[in-house]
PDB file of N, CA and C in Angstrom:
ATOM      1  N   VAL D   1      42.306  14.305 -60.914  1.00  0.00           N
ATOM      2  CA  VAL D   1      43.168  13.182 -60.615  1.00  0.00           C
ATOM      3  C   VAL D   1      44.497  13.432 -61.308  1.00  0.00           C
ATOM      4  N   LEU D   2      45.582  13.440 -60.527  1.00  0.00           N
ATOM      5  CA  LEU D   2      46.926  13.574 -61.087  1.00  0.00           C
ATOM      6  C   LEU D   2      47.544  12.194 -61.173  1.00  0.00           C
ATOM      7  N   ASN D   3      47.932  11.792 -62.352  1.00  0.00           N
ATOM      8  CA  ASN D   3      48.535  10.478 -62.558  1.00  0.00           C
ATOM      9  C   ASN D   3      50.052  10.571 -62.555  1.00  0.00           C
ATOM     10  N   ALA D   4      50.716   9.503 -62.129  1.00  0.00           N
ATOM     11  CA  ALA D   4      52.173   9.456 -62.035  1.00  0.00           C
ATOM     12  C   ALA D   4      52.847   9.653 -63.392  1.00  0.00           C
ATOM     13  N   ASP D   5      52.125   9.390 -64.488  1.00  0.00           N
ATOM     14  CA  ASP D   5      52.730   9.536 -65.825  1.00  0.00           C
ATOM     15  C   ASP D   5      52.676  10.966 -66.346  1.00  0.00           C
ATOM     16  N   GLY D   6      52.225  11.932 -65.508  1.00  0.00           N
ATOM     17  CA  GLY D   6      52.192  13.332 -65.910  1.00  0.00           C
ATOM     18  C   GLY D   6      50.909  13.738 -66.614  1.00  0.00           C
ATOM     19  N   THR D   7      49.881  12.884 -66.590  1.00  0.00           N
ATOM     20  CA  THR D   7      48.585  13.248 -67.155  1.00  0.00           C
ATOM     21  C   THR D   7      47.621  13.567 -66.023  1.00  0.00           C
ATOM     22  N   PHE D   8      46.538  14.293 -66.366  1.00  0.00           N
ATOM     23  CA  PHE D   8      45.513  14.583 -65.374  1.00  0.00           C
ATOM     24  C   PHE D   8      44.133  14.454 -65.994  1.00  0.00           C
ATOM     25  N   THR D   9      43.143  14.244 -65.122  1.00  0.00           N
ATOM     26  CA  THR D   9      41.730  14.320 -65.470  1.00  0.00           C
ATOM     27  C   THR D   9      41.069  15.176 -64.414  1.00  0.00           C
ATOM     28  N   ASN D  10      40.332  16.208 -64.846  1.00  0.00           N
ATOM     29  CA  ASN D  10      39.642  17.097 -63.917  1.00  0.00           C
ATOM     30  C   ASN D  10      38.155  17.020 -64.212  1.00  0.00           C
ATOM     31  N   THR D  11      37.360  16.645 -63.208  1.00  0.00           N
ATOM     32  CA  THR D  11      35.912  16.602 -63.360  1.00  0.00           C
ATOM     33  C   THR D  11      35.316  17.737 -62.532  1.00  0.00           C
ATOM     34  N   ALA D  12      34.688  18.687 -63.219  1.00  0.00           N
ATOM     35  CA  ALA D  12      34.076  19.838 -62.555  1.00  0.00           C
ATOM     36  C   ALA D  12      32.764  19.428 -61.901  1.00  0.00           C
ATOM     37  N   ALA D  13      32.248  20.289 -61.038  1.00  0.00           N
ATOM     38  CA  ALA D  13      30.995  20.011 -60.324  1.00  0.00           C
ATOM     39  C   ALA D  13      29.837  19.747 -61.287  1.00  0.00           C
ATOM     40  N   ASP D  14      29.873  20.369 -62.476  1.00  0.00           N
ATOM     41  CA  ASP D  14      28.787  20.167 -63.445  1.00  0.00           C
ATOM     42  C   ASP D  14      28.988  18.933 -64.314  1.00  0.00           C
ATOM     43  N   GLY D  15      30.050  18.156 -64.025  1.00  0.00           N
ATOM     44  CA  GLY D  15      30.318  16.926 -64.763  1.00  0.00           C
ATOM     45  C   GLY D  15      31.225  17.083 -65.971  1.00  0.00           C
ATOM     46  N   THR D  16      31.593  18.323 -66.308  1.00  0.00           N
ATOM     47  CA  THR D  16      32.502  18.564 -67.420  1.00  0.00           C
ATOM     48  C   THR D  16      33.865  17.963 -67.102  1.00  0.00           C
ATOM     49  N   VAL D  17      34.451  17.253 -68.066  1.00  0.00           N
ATOM     50  CA  VAL D  17      35.741  16.596 -67.859  1.00  0.00           C
ATOM     51  C   VAL D  17      36.801  17.258 -68.748  1.00  0.00           C
ATOM     52  N   ALA D  18      37.943  17.586 -68.144  1.00  0.00           N
ATOM     53  CA  ALA D  18      39.090  18.117 -68.885  1.00  0.00           C
ATOM     54  C   ALA D  18      40.257  17.165 -68.673  1.00  0.00           C
ATOM     55  N   LYS D  19      41.066  16.990 -69.708  1.00  0.00           N
ATOM     56  CA  LYS D  19      42.239  16.125 -69.619  1.00  0.00           C
ATOM     57  C   LYS D  19      43.435  16.851 -70.196  1.00  0.00           C
ATOM     58  N   GLY D  20      44.626  16.433 -69.774  1.00  0.00           N
ATOM     59  CA  GLY D  20      45.848  17.026 -70.290  1.00  0.00           C
ATOM     60  C   GLY D  20      47.051  16.506 -69.531  1.00  0.00           C
ATOM     61  N   THR D  21      48.078  17.356 -69.457  1.00  0.00           N
ATOM     62  CA  THR D  21      49.311  16.989 -68.752  1.00  0.00           C
ATOM     63  C   THR D  21      49.554  17.981 -67.619  1.00  0.00           C
ATOM     64  N   TRP D  22      50.363  17.539 -66.642  1.00  0.00           N
ATOM     65  CA  TRP D  22      50.716  18.405 -65.528  1.00  0.00           C
ATOM     66  C   TRP D  22      52.190  18.243 -65.209  1.00  0.00           C
ATOM     67  N   ALA D  23      52.762  19.287 -64.593  1.00  0.00           N
ATOM     68  CA  ALA D  23      54.164  19.268 -64.163  1.00  0.00           C
ATOM     69  C   ALA D  23      54.346  20.323 -63.091  1.00  0.00           C
ATOM     70  N   VAL D  24      55.344  20.133 -62.233  1.00  0.00           N
ATOM     71  CA  VAL D  24      55.706  21.147 -61.249  1.00  0.00           C
ATOM     72  C   VAL D  24      56.840  21.967 -61.853  1.00  0.00           C
ATOM     73  N   VAL D  25      56.600  23.291 -61.967  1.00  0.00           N
ATOM     74  CA  VAL D  25      57.554  24.208 -62.572  1.00  0.00           C
ATOM     75  C   VAL D  25      57.761  25.376 -61.610  1.00  0.00           C
ATOM     76  N   ASP D  26      58.988  25.597 -61.172  1.00  0.00           N
ATOM     77  CA  ASP D  26      59.307  26.693 -60.250  1.00  0.00           C
ATOM     78  C   ASP D  26      58.419  26.674 -59.013  1.00  0.00           C
ATOM     79  N   GLY D  27      58.129  25.468 -58.481  1.00  0.00           N
ATOM     80  CA  GLY D  27      57.352  25.331 -57.261  1.00  0.00           C
ATOM     81  C   GLY D  27      55.854  25.455 -57.452  1.00  0.00           C
ATOM     82  N   LYS D  28      55.388  25.607 -58.691  1.00  0.00           N
ATOM     83  CA  LYS D  28      53.962  25.708 -58.976  1.00  0.00           C
ATOM     84  C   LYS D  28      53.527  24.469 -59.750  1.00  0.00           C
ATOM     85  N   THR D  29      52.256  24.069 -59.561  1.00  0.00           N
ATOM     86  CA  THR D  29      51.708  22.957 -60.330  1.00  0.00           C
ATOM     87  C   THR D  29      51.038  23.544 -61.565  1.00  0.00           C
ATOM     88  N   CYS D  30      51.504  23.107 -62.749  1.00  0.00           N
ATOM     89  CA  CYS D  30      51.030  23.668 -64.011  1.00  0.00           C
ATOM     90  C   CYS D  30      50.296  22.604 -64.816  1.00  0.00           C
ATOM     91  N   PHE D  31      49.138  22.986 -65.358  1.00  0.00           N
ATOM     92  CA  PHE D  31      48.288  22.088 -66.132  1.00  0.00           C
ATOM     93  C   PHE D  31      48.180  22.614 -67.555  1.00  0.00           C
ATOM     94  N   THR D  32      48.321  21.714 -68.521  1.00  0.00           N
ATOM     95  CA  THR D  32      48.149  22.071 -69.927  1.00  0.00           C
ATOM     96  C   THR D  32      47.086  21.151 -70.516  1.00  0.00           C
ATOM     97  N   GLY D  33      45.992  21.736 -71.002  1.00  0.00           N
ATOM     98  CA  GLY D  33      44.913  20.960 -71.596  1.00  0.00           C
ATOM     99  C   GLY D  33      45.340  20.311 -72.898  1.00  0.00           C
ATOM    100  N   LYS D  34      44.560  19.323 -73.336  1.00  0.00           N
ATOM    101  CA  LYS D  34      44.871  18.586 -74.557  1.00  0.00           C
ATOM    102  C   LYS D  34      44.507  19.366 -75.821  1.00  0.00           C
ATOM    103  N   GLU D  35      43.753  20.455 -75.696  1.00  0.00           N
ATOM    104  CA  GLU D  35      43.320  21.205 -76.858  1.00  0.00           C
ATOM    105  C   GLU D  35      44.527  21.790 -77.596  1.00  0.00           C
ATOM    106  N   GLU D  36      44.444  21.847 -78.915  1.00  0.00           N
ATOM    107  CA  GLU D  36      45.531  22.400 -79.713  1.00  0.00           C
ATOM    108  C   GLU D  36      45.761  23.856 -79.310  1.00  0.00           C
ATOM    109  N   GLY D  37      47.022  24.217 -79.082  1.00  0.00           N
ATOM    110  CA  GLY D  37      47.376  25.581 -78.710  1.00  0.00           C
ATOM    111  C   GLY D  37      47.171  25.914 -77.244  1.00  0.00           C
ATOM    112  N   ALA D  38      46.788  24.931 -76.409  1.00  0.00           N
ATOM    113  CA  ALA D  38      46.561  25.193 -74.982  1.00  0.00           C
ATOM    114  C   ALA D  38      47.855  25.641 -74.320  1.00  0.00           C
ATOM    115  N   LYS D  39      47.745  26.641 -73.457  1.00  0.00           N
ATOM    116  CA  LYS D  39      48.896  27.142 -72.701  1.00  0.00           C
ATOM    117  C   LYS D  39      48.777  26.672 -71.257  1.00  0.00           C
ATOM    118  N   PRO D  40      49.910  26.461 -70.587  1.00  0.00           N
ATOM    119  CA  PRO D  40      49.858  26.007 -69.193  1.00  0.00           C
ATOM    120  C   PRO D  40      49.191  27.031 -68.276  1.00  0.00           C
ATOM    121  N   VAL D  41      48.442  26.532 -67.307  1.00  0.00           N
ATOM    122  CA  VAL D  41      47.872  27.347 -66.239  1.00  0.00           C
ATOM    123  C   VAL D  41      48.534  26.853 -64.959  1.00  0.00           C
ATOM    124  N   CYS D  42      49.225  27.770 -64.251  1.00  0.00           N
ATOM    125  CA  CYS D  42      50.008  27.371 -63.076  1.00  0.00           C
ATOM    126  C   CYS D  42      49.363  27.865 -61.791  1.00  0.00           C
ATOM    127  N   TRP D  43      49.496  27.055 -60.734  1.00  0.00           N
ATOM    128  CA  TRP D  43      48.851  27.294 -59.451  1.00  0.00           C
ATOM    129  C   TRP D  43      49.863  27.176 -58.312  1.00  0.00           C
ATOM    130  N   THR D  44      49.769  28.082 -57.336  1.00  0.00           N
ATOM    131  CA  THR D  44      50.543  28.016 -56.103  1.00  0.00           C
ATOM    132  C   THR D  44      49.633  27.427 -55.035  1.00  0.00           C
ATOM    133  N   GLU D  45      50.119  26.415 -54.332  1.00  0.00           N
ATOM    134  CA  GLU D  45      49.291  25.689 -53.369  1.00  0.00           C
ATOM    135  C   GLU D  45      49.667  26.030 -51.933  1.00  0.00           C
ATOM    136  N   SER D  46      48.636  26.075 -51.053  1.00  0.00           N
ATOM    137  CA  SER D  46      48.876  26.251 -49.619  1.00  0.00           C
ATOM    138  C   SER D  46      49.238  24.898 -49.016  1.00  0.00           C
ATOM    139  N   ALA D  47      49.695  24.933 -47.774  1.00  0.00           N
ATOM    140  CA  ALA D  47      49.942  23.678 -47.050  1.00  0.00           C
ATOM    141  C   ALA D  47      48.606  22.987 -46.808  1.00  0.00           C
ATOM    142  N   PRO D  48      48.563  21.645 -46.894  1.00  0.00           N
ATOM    143  CA  PRO D  48      47.299  20.945 -46.670  1.00  0.00           C
ATOM    144  C   PRO D  48      46.850  21.021 -45.212  1.00  0.00           C
ATOM    145  N   GLY D  49      45.522  21.058 -45.020  1.00  0.00           N
ATOM    146  CA  GLY D  49      44.934  21.032 -43.691  1.00  0.00           C
ATOM    147  C   GLY D  49      44.875  19.607 -43.173  1.00  0.00           C
ATOM    148  N   GLU D  50      44.318  19.432 -41.983  1.00  0.00           N
ATOM    149  CA  GLU D  50      44.227  18.107 -41.368  1.00  0.00           C
ATOM    150  C   GLU D  50      43.442  17.119 -42.219  1.00  0.00           C
ATOM    151  N   ASP D  51      42.451  17.627 -42.981  1.00  0.00           N
ATOM    152  CA  ASP D  51      41.631  16.748 -43.822  1.00  0.00           C
ATOM    153  C   ASP D  51      42.244  16.515 -45.201  1.00  0.00           C
ATOM    154  N   GLY D  52      43.434  17.084 -45.437  1.00  0.00           N
ATOM    155  CA  GLY D  52      44.106  16.918 -46.725  1.00  0.00           C
ATOM    156  C   GLY D  52      43.731  17.962 -47.754  1.00  0.00           C
ATOM    157  N   SER D  53      42.758  18.830 -47.444  1.00  0.00           N
ATOM    158  CA  SER D  53      42.362  19.859 -48.399  1.00  0.00           C
ATOM    159  C   SER D  53      43.362  21.016 -48.364  1.00  0.00           C
ATOM    160  N   PHE D  54      43.410  21.761 -49.476  1.00  0.00           N
ATOM    161  CA  PHE D  54      44.289  22.919 -49.572  1.00  0.00           C
ATOM    162  C   PHE D  54      43.708  23.903 -50.569  1.00  0.00           C
ATOM    163  N   THR D  55      44.206  25.131 -50.542  1.00  0.00           N
ATOM    164  CA  THR D  55      43.794  26.099 -51.544  1.00  0.00           C
ATOM    165  C   THR D  55      44.900  26.223 -52.583  1.00  0.00           C
ATOM    166  N   ALA D  56      44.490  26.543 -53.792  1.00  0.00           N
ATOM    167  CA  ALA D  56      45.431  26.775 -54.884  1.00  0.00           C
ATOM    168  C   ALA D  56      45.033  28.080 -55.555  1.00  0.00           C
ATOM    169  N   THR D  57      46.033  28.919 -55.831  1.00  0.00           N
ATOM    170  CA  THR D  57      45.789  30.212 -56.467  1.00  0.00           C
ATOM    171  C   THR D  57      46.531  30.248 -57.788  1.00  0.00           C
ATOM    172  N   SER D  58      45.779  30.559 -58.862  1.00  0.00           N
ATOM    173  CA  SER D  58      46.382  30.605 -60.197  1.00  0.00           C
ATOM    174  C   SER D  58      47.196  31.885 -60.356  1.00  0.00           C
ATOM    175  N   ASP D  59      48.038  31.907 -61.374  1.00  0.00           N
ATOM    176  CA  ASP D  59      48.817  33.103 -61.668  1.00  0.00           C
ATOM    177  C   ASP D  59      47.923  34.299 -61.987  1.00  0.00           C
ATOM    178  N   SER D  60      46.676  34.036 -62.429  1.00  0.00           N
ATOM    179  CA  SER D  60      45.744  35.126 -62.737  1.00  0.00           C
ATOM    180  C   SER D  60      44.928  35.559 -61.520  1.00  0.00           C
ATOM    181  N   GLY D  61      45.120  34.875 -60.352  1.00  0.00           N
ATOM    182  CA  GLY D  61      44.458  35.274 -59.112  1.00  0.00           C
ATOM    183  C   GLY D  61      43.234  34.464 -58.733  1.00  0.00           C
ATOM    184  N   GLU D  62      42.828  33.489 -59.551  1.00  0.00           N
ATOM    185  CA  GLU D  62      41.695  32.629 -59.203  1.00  0.00           C
ATOM    186  C   GLU D  62      42.106  31.696 -58.068  1.00  0.00           C
ATOM    187  N   THR D  63      41.229  31.538 -57.062  1.00  0.00           N
ATOM    188  CA  THR D  63      41.515  30.642 -55.942  1.00  0.00           C
ATOM    189  C   THR D  63      40.467  29.542 -55.897  1.00  0.00           C
ATOM    190  N   VAL D  64      40.930  28.303 -55.714  1.00  0.00           N
ATOM    191  CA  VAL D  64      40.045  27.149 -55.583  1.00  0.00           C
ATOM    192  C   VAL D  64      40.451  26.359 -54.350  1.00  0.00           C
ATOM    193  N   THR D  65      39.500  25.604 -53.799  1.00  0.00           N
ATOM    194  CA  THR D  65      39.782  24.674 -52.710  1.00  0.00           C
ATOM    195  C   THR D  65      39.814  23.273 -53.290  1.00  0.00           C
ATOM    196  N   VAL D  66      40.863  22.536 -52.991  1.00  0.00           N
ATOM    197  CA  VAL D  66      41.045  21.176 -53.494  1.00  0.00           C
ATOM    198  C   VAL D  66      40.878  20.221 -52.322  1.00  0.00           C
ATOM    199  N   LYS D  67      40.005  19.219 -52.515  1.00  0.00           N
ATOM    200  CA  LYS D  67      39.759  18.220 -51.469  1.00  0.00           C
ATOM    201  C   LYS D  67      40.123  16.854 -51.996  1.00  0.00           C
ATOM    202  N   PRO D  68      40.719  15.999 -51.162  1.00  0.00           N
ATOM    203  CA  PRO D  68      41.037  14.636 -51.594  1.00  0.00           C
ATOM    204  C   PRO D  68      39.765  13.887 -51.970  1.00  0.00           C
ATOM    205  N   ALA D  69      39.876  13.040 -52.966  1.00  0.00           N
ATOM    206  CA  ALA D  69      38.755  12.178 -53.361  1.00  0.00           C
ATOM    207  C   ALA D  69      38.512  11.162 -52.261  1.00  0.00           C
ATOM    208  N   PRO D  70      37.256  10.762 -52.061  1.00  0.00           N
ATOM    209  CA  PRO D  70      36.982   9.722 -51.077  1.00  0.00           C
ATOM    210  C   PRO D  70      37.698   8.423 -51.472  1.00  0.00           C
ATOM    211  N   ALA D  71      38.094   7.661 -50.479  1.00  0.00           N
ATOM    212  CA  ALA D  71      38.749   6.377 -50.743  1.00  0.00           C
ATOM    213  C   ALA D  71      37.785   5.458 -51.467  1.00  0.00           C
ATOM    214  N   ALA D  72      38.307   4.732 -52.439  1.00  0.00           N
ATOM    215  CA  ALA D  72      37.484   3.794 -53.190  1.00  0.00           C
ATOM    216  C   ALA D  72      37.139   2.603 -52.310  1.00  0.00           C
ATOM    217  N   ALA D  73      35.902   2.142 -52.421  1.00  0.00           N
ATOM    218  CA  ALA D  73      35.493   0.960 -51.663  1.00  0.00           C
ATOM    219  C   ALA D  73      36.183  -0.257 -52.259  1.00  0.00           C
ATOM    220  N   GLY D  74      36.646  -1.112 -51.450  1.00  0.00           N
ATOM    221  CA  GLY D  74      37.349  -2.240 -52.029  1.00  0.00           C
ATOM    222  C   GLY D  74      37.346  -3.373 -51.133  1.00  0.00           C
TER     223      GLY D  74
END
């Protein structure tokens, strides 16, 4: 989850939660964890598909697929 205040929360498939800050730098989305000494990890994103999903590739070559969260019931 990317928040408008520049913070993020990432919940992995195994339930592990990471938090920190994010920013767009030179056209890449960069995440910095809250851990002391954490360095930014930057990702280049593809154009979103019809379902809103897209791929992101890190500067180190890791590729992930990002899917929008389901709409909250309300």
